Amino acid sequence: EVQLVESGGGLVQAGGSLRLSCAVSGFTFDDYAIGWFRQAPGKEREGVSCITSSDGSTYYADSVKGRFTISSDNAKNTVYLQMNSLKPEDTAVYYCAAAFVAGSFFSYEYVYWGQGTQVTVSS
């Protein structure tokens, strides 16, 4: 059974940090790219960052460049999203997802999805 399980969300003040984790099971980790998406109330889901598990290539949306860092621990089949200098506009449900395509922020290219974890940044 394919599973992506996010954890690490919560409530933090503006300027603070959180680290999200995405634990993956049920498929070969190295065959996929793992992406982080977020969706705020009333807004479209948007791609935040993604990583190609096989070579570690990373990609970021402009809105998070310099603040967020994606990484993977292939031995643990886990992808992390370190979020620093958080802003109220980062408030959203964050999802991790798996795709065969590297470097994509198009949600339709992602075949497996987690259930999401809430991140709330207070001002």
mmCIF file of N, CA and C in Angstrom:
data_model
loop_
_atom_site.group_PDB
_atom_site.id
_atom_site.type_symbol
_atom_site.label_atom_id
_atom_site.label_comp_id
_atom_site.label_asym_id
_atom_site.label_seq_id
_atom_site.Cartn_x
_atom_site.Cartn_y
_atom_site.Cartn_z
ATOM 1 N N GLU A 1 0.843 -1.200 0.000
ATOM 2 C CA GLU A 1 0.000 0.000 0.000
ATOM 3 C C GLU A 1 0.875 1.245 0.000
ATOM 4 N N VAL A 2 0.597 2.143 -0.926
ATOM 5 C CA VAL A 2 1.344 3.395 -0.997
ATOM 6 C C VAL A 2 0.854 4.345 0.094
ATOM 7 N N GLN A 3 1.804 4.908 0.805
ATOM 8 C CA GLN A 3 1.444 5.883 1.835
ATOM 9 C C GLN A 3 2.435 7.022 1.848
ATOM 10 N N LEU A 4 1.930 8.223 1.962
ATOM 11 C CA LEU A 4 2.724 9.409 2.253
ATOM 12 C C LEU A 4 2.083 10.027 3.487
ATOM 13 N N VAL A 5 2.858 10.191 4.533
ATOM 14 C CA VAL A 5 2.325 10.688 5.790
ATOM 15 C C VAL A 5 3.111 11.927 6.204
ATOM 16 N N GLU A 6 2.398 13.055 6.257
ATOM 17 C CA GLU A 6 3.020 14.312 6.667
ATOM 18 C C GLU A 6 2.922 14.476 8.181
ATOM 19 N N SER A 7 3.892 15.164 8.722
ATOM 20 C CA SER A 7 3.863 15.525 10.135
ATOM 21 C C SER A 7 4.685 16.789 10.321
ATOM 22 N N GLY A 8 4.532 17.406 11.503
ATOM 23 C CA GLY A 8 5.346 18.562 11.839
ATOM 24 C C GLY A 8 4.648 19.902 11.739
ATOM 25 N N GLY A 9 3.405 19.904 11.295
ATOM 26 C CA GLY A 9 2.692 21.167 11.226
ATOM 27 C C GLY A 9 2.338 21.677 12.611
ATOM 28 N N GLY A 10 1.820 22.886 12.646
ATOM 29 C CA GLY A 10 1.435 23.466 13.929
ATOM 30 C C GLY A 10 1.233 24.950 13.832
ATOM 31 N N LEU A 11 1.179 25.576 14.994
ATOM 32 C CA LEU A 11 0.979 27.018 15.104
ATOM 33 C C LEU A 11 2.308 27.662 15.493
ATOM 34 N N VAL A 12 2.693 28.682 14.761
ATOM 35 C CA VAL A 12 3.955 29.367 15.040
ATOM 36 C C VAL A 12 3.764 30.854 14.783
ATOM 37 N N GLN A 13 4.538 31.659 15.478
ATOM 38 C CA GLN A 13 4.481 33.108 15.264
ATOM 39 C C GLN A 13 5.275 33.482 14.015
ATOM 40 N N ALA A 14 4.895 34.591 13.434
ATOM 41 C CA ALA A 14 5.632 35.107 12.288
ATOM 42 C C ALA A 14 7.114 35.239 12.631
ATOM 43 N N GLY A 15 7.958 34.826 11.697
ATOM 44 C CA GLY A 15 9.390 34.836 11.928
ATOM 45 C C GLY A 15 9.926 33.527 12.471
ATOM 46 N N GLY A 16 9.033 32.649 12.885
ATOM 47 C CA GLY A 16 9.430 31.377 13.449
ATOM 48 C C GLY A 16 9.710 30.325 12.398
ATOM 49 N N SER A 17 9.959 29.105 12.878
ATOM 50 C CA SER A 17 10.332 28.002 11.992
ATOM 51 C C SER A 17 9.528 26.754 12.325
ATOM 52 N N LEU A 18 9.375 25.929 11.310
ATOM 53 C CA LEU A 18 8.801 24.598 11.462
ATOM 54 C C LEU A 18 9.520 23.673 10.497
ATOM 55 N N ARG A 19 9.557 22.392 10.840
ATOM 56 C CA ARG A 19 10.082 21.398 9.909
ATOM 57 C C ARG A 19 9.006 20.350 9.668
ATOM 58 N N LEU A 20 8.603 20.243 8.416
ATOM 59 C CA LEU A 20 7.640 19.228 8.030
ATOM 60 C C LEU A 20 8.372 17.977 7.572
ATOM 61 N N SER A 21 7.756 16.832 7.838
ATOM 62 C CA SER A 21 8.297 15.554 7.382
ATOM 63 C C SER A 21 7.262 14.849 6.529
ATOM 64 N N CYS A 22 7.749 14.104 5.543
ATOM 65 C CA CYS A 22 6.883 13.293 4.694
ATOM 66 C C CYS A 22 7.490 11.897 4.646
ATOM 67 N N ALA A 23 6.867 10.971 5.349
ATOM 68 C CA ALA A 23 7.343 9.590 5.376
ATOM 69 C C ALA A 23 6.644 8.806 4.277
ATOM 70 N N VAL A 24 7.448 8.171 3.440
ATOM 71 C CA VAL A 24 6.948 7.501 2.252
ATOM 72 C C VAL A 24 7.100 5.989 2.384
ATOM 73 N N SER A 25 6.095 5.246 1.964
ATOM 74 C CA SER A 25 6.192 3.792 1.950
ATOM 75 C C SER A 25 5.336 3.239 0.818
ATOM 76 N N GLY A 26 5.666 2.013 0.419
ATOM 77 C CA GLY A 26 4.863 1.326 -0.585
ATOM 78 C C GLY A 26 5.321 1.504 -2.013
ATOM 79 N N PHE A 27 6.376 2.295 -2.242
ATOM 80 C CA PHE A 27 6.923 2.388 -3.584
ATOM 81 C C PHE A 27 8.409 2.691 -3.480
ATOM 82 N N THR A 28 9.105 2.522 -4.581
ATOM 83 C CA THR A 28 10.551 2.718 -4.595
ATOM 84 C C THR A 28 10.864 4.202 -4.580
ATOM 85 N N PHE A 29 11.420 4.629 -3.491
ATOM 86 C CA PHE A 29 11.646 6.047 -3.228
ATOM 87 C C PHE A 29 12.442 6.709 -4.343
ATOM 88 N N ASP A 30 13.480 6.058 -4.816
ATOM 89 C CA ASP A 30 14.370 6.664 -5.790
ATOM 90 C C ASP A 30 13.724 6.854 -7.162
ATOM 91 N N ASP A 31 12.605 6.205 -7.428
ATOM 92 C CA ASP A 31 11.966 6.313 -8.736
ATOM 93 C C ASP A 31 11.092 7.556 -8.874
ATOM 94 N N TYR A 32 10.936 8.320 -7.792
ATOM 95 C CA TYR A 32 9.974 9.406 -7.795
ATOM 96 C C TYR A 32 10.617 10.729 -7.396
ATOM 97 N N ALA A 33 9.965 11.781 -7.819
ATOM 98 C CA ALA A 33 10.206 13.096 -7.251
ATOM 99 C C ALA A 33 9.147 13.329 -6.173
ATOM 100 N N ILE A 34 9.543 13.979 -5.106
ATOM 101 C CA ILE A 34 8.615 14.283 -4.020
ATOM 102 C C ILE A 34 8.441 15.793 -3.958
ATOM 103 N N GLY A 35 7.221 16.207 -3.924
ATOM 104 C CA GLY A 35 6.925 17.636 -3.885
ATOM 105 C C GLY A 35 6.108 18.011 -2.658
ATOM 106 N N TRP A 36 6.250 19.252 -2.281
ATOM 107 C CA TRP A 36 5.403 19.847 -1.236
ATOM 108 C C TRP A 36 4.490 20.870 -1.897
ATOM 109 N N PHE A 37 3.223 20.773 -1.585
ATOM 110 C CA PHE A 37 2.228 21.721 -2.049
ATOM 111 C C PHE A 37 1.530 22.317 -0.836
ATOM 112 N N ARG A 38 0.844 23.418 -1.042
ATOM 113 C CA ARG A 38 0.051 23.987 0.039
ATOM 114 C C ARG A 38 -1.239 24.558 -0.530
ATOM 115 N N GLN A 39 -2.228 24.571 0.327
ATOM 116 C CA GLN A 39 -3.518 25.151 -0.074
ATOM 117 C C GLN A 39 -4.092 25.922 1.100
ATOM 118 N N ALA A 40 -4.266 27.212 0.878
ATOM 119 C CA ALA A 40 -4.888 28.080 1.866
ATOM 120 C C ALA A 40 -6.382 28.142 1.582
ATOM 121 N N PRO A 41 -7.170 28.472 2.596
ATOM 122 C CA PRO A 41 -8.622 28.549 2.397
ATOM 123 C C PRO A 41 -8.984 29.493 1.256
ATOM 124 N N GLY A 42 -9.821 29.017 0.347
ATOM 125 C CA GLY A 42 -10.283 29.845 -0.750
ATOM 126 C C GLY A 42 -9.279 30.058 -1.862
ATOM 127 N N LYS A 43 -8.124 29.370 -1.781
ATOM 128 C CA LYS A 43 -7.089 29.552 -2.804
ATOM 129 C C LYS A 43 -6.784 28.233 -3.492
ATOM 130 N N GLU A 44 -6.157 28.355 -4.670
ATOM 131 C CA GLU A 44 -5.728 27.180 -5.412
ATOM 132 C C GLU A 44 -4.552 26.518 -4.690
ATOM 133 N N ARG A 45 -4.441 25.204 -4.905
ATOM 134 C CA ARG A 45 -3.266 24.498 -4.391
ATOM 135 C C ARG A 45 -2.043 24.950 -5.188
ATOM 136 N N GLU A 46 -0.948 25.225 -4.499
ATOM 137 C CA GLU A 46 0.249 25.691 -5.188
ATOM 138 C C GLU A 46 1.461 24.865 -4.800
ATOM 139 N N GLY A 47 2.334 24.673 -5.755
ATOM 140 C CA GLY A 47 3.575 23.971 -5.485
ATOM 141 C C GLY A 47 4.538 24.850 -4.716
ATOM 142 N N VAL A 48 5.198 24.280 -3.752
ATOM 143 C CA VAL A 48 6.119 25.015 -2.888
ATOM 144 C C VAL A 48 7.565 24.623 -3.181
ATOM 145 N N SER A 49 7.811 23.327 -3.210
ATOM 146 C CA SER A 49 9.174 22.838 -3.406
ATOM 147 C C SER A 49 9.111 21.372 -3.814
ATOM 148 N N CYS A 50 10.135 20.921 -4.500
ATOM 149 C CA CYS A 50 10.196 19.503 -4.831
ATOM 150 C C CYS A 50 11.647 19.057 -4.932
ATOM 151 N N ILE A 51 11.828 17.760 -4.789
ATOM 152 C CA ILE A 51 13.168 17.191 -4.797
ATOM 153 C C ILE A 51 13.136 15.887 -5.591
ATOM 154 N N THR A 52 14.199 15.696 -6.362
ATOM 155 C CA THR A 52 14.337 14.448 -7.098
ATOM 156 C C THR A 52 15.138 13.498 -6.221
ATOM 157 N N SER A 53 14.519 12.431 -5.792
ATOM 158 C CA SER A 53 15.136 11.550 -4.802
ATOM 159 C C SER A 53 16.445 10.940 -5.301
ATOM 160 N N SER A 54 16.518 10.635 -6.600
ATOM 161 C CA SER A 54 17.678 9.916 -7.111
ATOM 162 C C SER A 54 18.947 10.758 -7.117
ATOM 163 N N ASP A 55 18.834 12.064 -7.398
ATOM 164 C CA ASP A 55 20.057 12.875 -7.474
ATOM 165 C C ASP A 55 20.041 14.091 -6.562
ATOM 166 N N GLY A 56 18.970 14.280 -5.825
ATOM 167 C CA GLY A 56 18.921 15.379 -4.860
ATOM 168 C C GLY A 56 18.659 16.750 -5.443
ATOM 169 N N SER A 57 18.310 16.839 -6.727
ATOM 170 C CA SER A 57 17.990 18.142 -7.316
ATOM 171 C C SER A 57 16.787 18.744 -6.601
ATOM 172 N N THR A 58 16.855 20.051 -6.352
ATOM 173 C CA THR A 58 15.786 20.721 -5.613
ATOM 174 C C THR A 58 15.236 21.894 -6.407
ATOM 175 N N TYR A 59 13.981 22.207 -6.147
ATOM 176 C CA TYR A 59 13.284 23.274 -6.850
ATOM 177 C C TYR A 59 12.403 24.003 -5.840
ATOM 178 N N TYR A 60 12.276 25.320 -6.032
ATOM 179 C CA TYR A 60 11.500 26.131 -5.093
ATOM 180 C C TYR A 60 10.627 27.121 -5.840
ATOM 181 N N ALA A 61 9.445 27.356 -5.280
ATOM 182 C CA ALA A 61 8.632 28.464 -5.763
ATOM 183 C C ALA A 61 9.285 29.772 -5.331
ATOM 184 N N ASP A 62 9.084 30.817 -6.125
ATOM 185 C CA ASP A 62 9.705 32.111 -5.808
ATOM 186 C C ASP A 62 9.291 32.615 -4.422
ATOM 187 N N SER A 63 8.062 32.293 -4.037
ATOM 188 C CA SER A 63 7.538 32.820 -2.776
ATOM 189 C C SER A 63 8.253 32.259 -1.542
ATOM 190 N N VAL A 64 8.995 31.162 -1.708
ATOM 191 C CA VAL A 64 9.637 30.544 -0.539
ATOM 192 C C VAL A 64 11.158 30.457 -0.679
ATOM 193 N N LYS A 65 11.685 30.859 -1.812
ATOM 194 C CA LYS A 65 13.135 30.789 -2.021
ATOM 195 C C LYS A 65 13.862 31.570 -0.951
ATOM 196 N N GLY A 66 14.899 30.956 -0.406
ATOM 197 C CA GLY A 66 15.689 31.607 0.623
ATOM 198 C C GLY A 66 15.132 31.418 2.025
ATOM 199 N N ARG A 67 13.901 30.914 2.125
ATOM 200 C CA ARG A 67 13.285 30.688 3.436
ATOM 201 C C ARG A 67 13.038 29.211 3.715
ATOM 202 N N PHE A 68 12.689 28.475 2.697
ATOM 203 C CA PHE A 68 12.382 27.050 2.843
ATOM 204 C C PHE A 68 13.509 26.218 2.239
ATOM 205 N N THR A 69 13.758 25.071 2.852
ATOM 206 C CA THR A 69 14.756 24.138 2.333
ATOM 207 C C THR A 69 14.175 22.741 2.329
ATOM 208 N N ILE A 70 14.237 22.084 1.183
ATOM 209 C CA ILE A 70 13.773 20.712 1.066
ATOM 210 C C ILE A 70 14.974 19.785 1.083
ATOM 211 N N SER A 71 14.809 18.642 1.728
ATOM 212 C CA SER A 71 15.888 17.663 1.778
ATOM 213 C C SER A 71 15.272 16.276 1.900
ATOM 214 N N SER A 72 16.099 15.277 1.663
ATOM 215 C CA SER A 72 15.594 13.905 1.786
ATOM 216 C C SER A 72 16.599 13.029 2.497
ATOM 217 N N ASP A 73 16.079 12.071 3.216
ATOM 218 C CA ASP A 73 16.896 11.028 3.834
ATOM 219 C C ASP A 73 16.462 9.737 3.173
ATOM 220 N N ASN A 74 17.215 9.321 2.157
ATOM 221 C CA ASN A 74 16.795 8.171 1.372
ATOM 222 C C ASN A 74 16.789 6.885 2.195
ATOM 223 N N ALA A 75 17.633 6.807 3.193
ATOM 224 C CA ALA A 75 17.660 5.615 4.038
ATOM 225 C C ALA A 75 16.372 5.479 4.843
ATOM 226 N N LYS A 76 15.766 6.619 5.145
ATOM 227 C CA LYS A 76 14.536 6.619 5.932
ATOM 228 C C LYS A 76 13.290 6.820 5.058
ATOM 229 N N ASN A 77 13.495 6.959 3.728
ATOM 230 C CA ASN A 77 12.371 7.234 2.825
ATOM 231 C C ASN A 77 11.546 8.413 3.319
ATOM 232 N N THR A 78 12.221 9.462 3.690
ATOM 233 C CA THR A 78 11.564 10.633 4.271
ATOM 234 C C THR A 78 12.089 11.903 3.611
ATOM 235 N N VAL A 79 11.165 12.794 3.317
ATOM 236 C CA VAL A 79 11.500 14.105 2.774
ATOM 237 C C VAL A 79 11.105 15.157 3.803
ATOM 238 N N TYR A 80 11.960 16.160 3.951
ATOM 239 C CA TYR A 80 11.737 17.214 4.933
ATOM 240 C C TYR A 80 11.551 18.550 4.230
ATOM 241 N N LEU A 81 10.794 19.423 4.871
ATOM 242 C CA LEU A 81 10.689 20.805 4.417
ATOM 243 C C LEU A 81 10.957 21.685 5.634
ATOM 244 N N GLN A 82 12.136 22.255 5.661
ATOM 245 C CA GLN A 82 12.489 23.195 6.725
ATOM 246 C C GLN A 82 11.984 24.572 6.330
ATOM 247 N N MET A 83 11.138 25.139 7.158
ATOM 248 C CA MET A 83 10.521 26.425 6.851
ATOM 249 C C MET A 83 10.968 27.439 7.887
ATOM 250 N N ASN A 84 11.714 28.433 7.432
ATOM 251 C CA ASN A 84 12.205 29.493 8.305
ATOM 252 C C ASN A 84 11.570 30.822 7.920
ATOM 253 N N SER A 85 11.685 31.787 8.802
ATOM 254 C CA SER A 85 11.155 33.134 8.549
ATOM 255 C C SER A 85 9.715 33.063 8.060
ATOM 256 N N LEU A 86 8.921 32.302 8.759
ATOM 257 C CA LEU A 86 7.546 32.091 8.325
ATOM 258 C C LEU A 86 6.733 33.389 8.387
ATOM 259 N N LYS A 87 5.808 33.502 7.444
ATOM 260 C CA LYS A 87 4.944 34.676 7.336
ATOM 261 C C LYS A 87 3.492 34.228 7.451
ATOM 262 N N PRO A 88 2.612 35.130 7.834
ATOM 263 C CA PRO A 88 1.192 34.751 7.913
ATOM 264 C C PRO A 88 0.663 34.189 6.591
ATOM 265 N N GLU A 89 1.192 34.669 5.483
ATOM 266 C CA GLU A 89 0.720 34.174 4.181
ATOM 267 C C GLU A 89 1.198 32.766 3.870
ATOM 268 N N ASP A 90 2.045 32.201 4.718
ATOM 269 C CA ASP A 90 2.429 30.790 4.575
ATOM 270 C C ASP A 90 1.389 29.862 5.196
ATOM 271 N N THR A 91 0.406 30.422 5.873
ATOM 272 C CA THR A 91 -0.635 29.620 6.494
ATOM 273 C C THR A 91 -1.394 28.828 5.445
ATOM 274 N N ALA A 92 -1.459 27.515 5.634
ATOM 275 C CA ALA A 92 -2.095 26.637 4.658
ATOM 276 C C ALA A 92 -2.031 25.204 5.167
ATOM 277 N N VAL A 93 -2.746 24.327 4.485
ATOM 278 C CA VAL A 93 -2.527 22.900 4.656
ATOM 279 C C VAL A 93 -1.421 22.501 3.683
ATOM 280 N N TYR A 94 -0.413 21.856 4.200
ATOM 281 C CA TYR A 94 0.726 21.439 3.399
ATOM 282 C C TYR A 94 0.619 19.943 3.095
ATOM 283 N N TYR A 95 0.790 19.612 1.821
ATOM 284 C CA TYR A 95 0.712 18.242 1.362
ATOM 285 C C TYR A 95 2.040 17.828 0.735
ATOM 286 N N CYS A 96 2.410 16.577 0.927
ATOM 287 C CA CYS A 96 3.494 16.037 0.122
ATOM 288 C C CYS A 96 2.887 15.066 -0.896
ATOM 289 N N ALA A 97 3.591 14.925 -2.005
ATOM 290 C CA ALA A 97 3.082 14.114 -3.101
ATOM 291 C C ALA A 97 4.246 13.547 -3.898
ATOM 292 N N ALA A 98 3.975 12.482 -4.636
ATOM 293 C CA ALA A 98 5.013 11.817 -5.419
ATOM 294 C C ALA A 98 4.669 11.844 -6.894
ATOM 295 N N ALA A 99 5.691 12.099 -7.713
ATOM 296 C CA ALA A 99 5.507 12.182 -9.164
ATOM 297 C C ALA A 99 6.641 11.457 -9.885
ATOM 298 N N PHE A 100 6.375 11.042 -11.127
ATOM 299 C CA PHE A 100 7.424 10.484 -11.958
ATOM 300 C C PHE A 100 8.239 11.581 -12.623
ATOM 301 N N VAL A 101 7.729 12.792 -12.582
ATOM 302 C CA VAL A 101 8.343 13.909 -13.295
ATOM 303 C C VAL A 101 9.133 14.755 -12.321
ATOM 304 N N ALA A 102 10.370 15.062 -12.655
ATOM 305 C CA ALA A 102 11.202 15.873 -11.772
ATOM 306 C C ALA A 102 10.927 17.357 -11.989
ATOM 307 N N GLY A 103 10.964 18.106 -10.907
ATOM 308 C CA GLY A 103 10.913 19.559 -11.000
ATOM 309 C C GLY A 103 9.579 20.164 -11.358
ATOM 310 N N SER A 104 8.512 19.405 -11.205
ATOM 311 C CA SER A 104 7.194 19.910 -11.597
ATOM 312 C C SER A 104 6.447 20.500 -10.413
ATOM 313 N N PHE A 105 5.729 21.589 -10.669
ATOM 314 C CA PHE A 105 4.824 22.165 -9.686
ATOM 315 C C PHE A 105 3.372 22.045 -10.151
ATOM 316 N N PHE A 106 3.155 21.157 -11.145
ATOM 317 C CA PHE A 106 1.799 20.910 -11.599
ATOM 318 C C PHE A 106 1.222 19.741 -10.811
ATOM 319 N N SER A 107 0.180 20.005 -10.041
ATOM 320 C CA SER A 107 -0.363 18.974 -9.160
ATOM 321 C C SER A 107 -0.872 17.763 -9.941
ATOM 322 N N TYR A 108 -1.317 17.958 -11.197
ATOM 323 C CA TYR A 108 -1.859 16.826 -11.950
ATOM 324 C C TYR A 108 -0.781 15.806 -12.306
ATOM 325 N N GLU A 109 0.484 16.178 -12.177
ATOM 326 C CA GLU A 109 1.563 15.237 -12.480
ATOM 327 C C GLU A 109 1.943 14.391 -11.272
ATOM 328 N N TYR A 110 1.325 14.650 -10.149
ATOM 329 C CA TYR A 110 1.633 13.892 -8.937
ATOM 330 C C TYR A 110 0.601 12.790 -8.742
ATOM 331 N N VAL A 111 1.087 11.563 -8.553
ATOM 332 C CA VAL A 111 0.188 10.410 -8.558
ATOM 333 C C VAL A 111 -0.211 9.936 -7.170
ATOM 334 N N TYR A 112 0.603 10.238 -6.190
ATOM 335 C CA TYR A 112 0.291 9.832 -4.815
ATOM 336 C C TYR A 112 0.341 11.065 -3.930
ATOM 337 N N TRP A 113 -0.583 11.140 -2.999
ATOM 338 C CA TRP A 113 -0.712 12.303 -2.120
ATOM 339 C C TRP A 113 -0.873 11.876 -0.675
ATOM 340 N N GLY A 114 -0.334 12.702 0.216
ATOM 341 C CA GLY A 114 -0.607 12.534 1.629
ATOM 342 C C GLY A 114 -1.889 13.250 2.015
ATOM 343 N N GLN A 115 -2.226 13.172 3.298
ATOM 344 C CA GLN A 115 -3.470 13.766 3.798
ATOM 345 C C GLN A 115 -3.316 15.228 4.189
ATOM 346 N N GLY A 116 -2.093 15.675 4.345
ATOM 347 C CA GLY A 116 -1.868 17.082 4.657
ATOM 348 C C GLY A 116 -1.638 17.336 6.129
ATOM 349 N N THR A 117 -0.941 18.433 6.398
ATOM 350 C CA THR A 117 -0.710 18.886 7.765
ATOM 351 C C THR A 117 -0.890 20.394 7.808
ATOM 352 N N GLN A 118 -1.574 20.878 8.825
ATOM 353 C CA GLN A 118 -1.906 22.301 8.913
ATOM 354 C C GLN A 118 -0.723 23.095 9.460
ATOM 355 N N VAL A 119 -0.418 24.170 8.778
ATOM 356 C CA VAL A 119 0.560 25.141 9.262
ATOM 357 C C VAL A 119 -0.160 26.472 9.417
ATOM 358 N N THR A 120 -0.079 27.039 10.612
ATOM 359 C CA THR A 120 -0.709 28.328 10.880
ATOM 360 C C THR A 120 0.348 29.273 11.427
ATOM 361 N N VAL A 121 0.489 30.413 10.777
ATOM 362 C CA VAL A 121 1.471 31.408 11.185
ATOM 363 C C VAL A 121 0.707 32.638 11.657
ATOM 364 N N SER A 122 0.882 32.971 12.914
ATOM 365 C CA SER A 122 0.180 34.119 13.478
ATOM 366 C C SER A 122 1.034 35.381 13.354
ATOM 367 N N SER A 123 0.355 36.488 13.209
ATOM 368 C CA SER A 123 1.081 37.765 13.050
ATOM 369 C C SER A 123 1.353 38.430 14.386
#
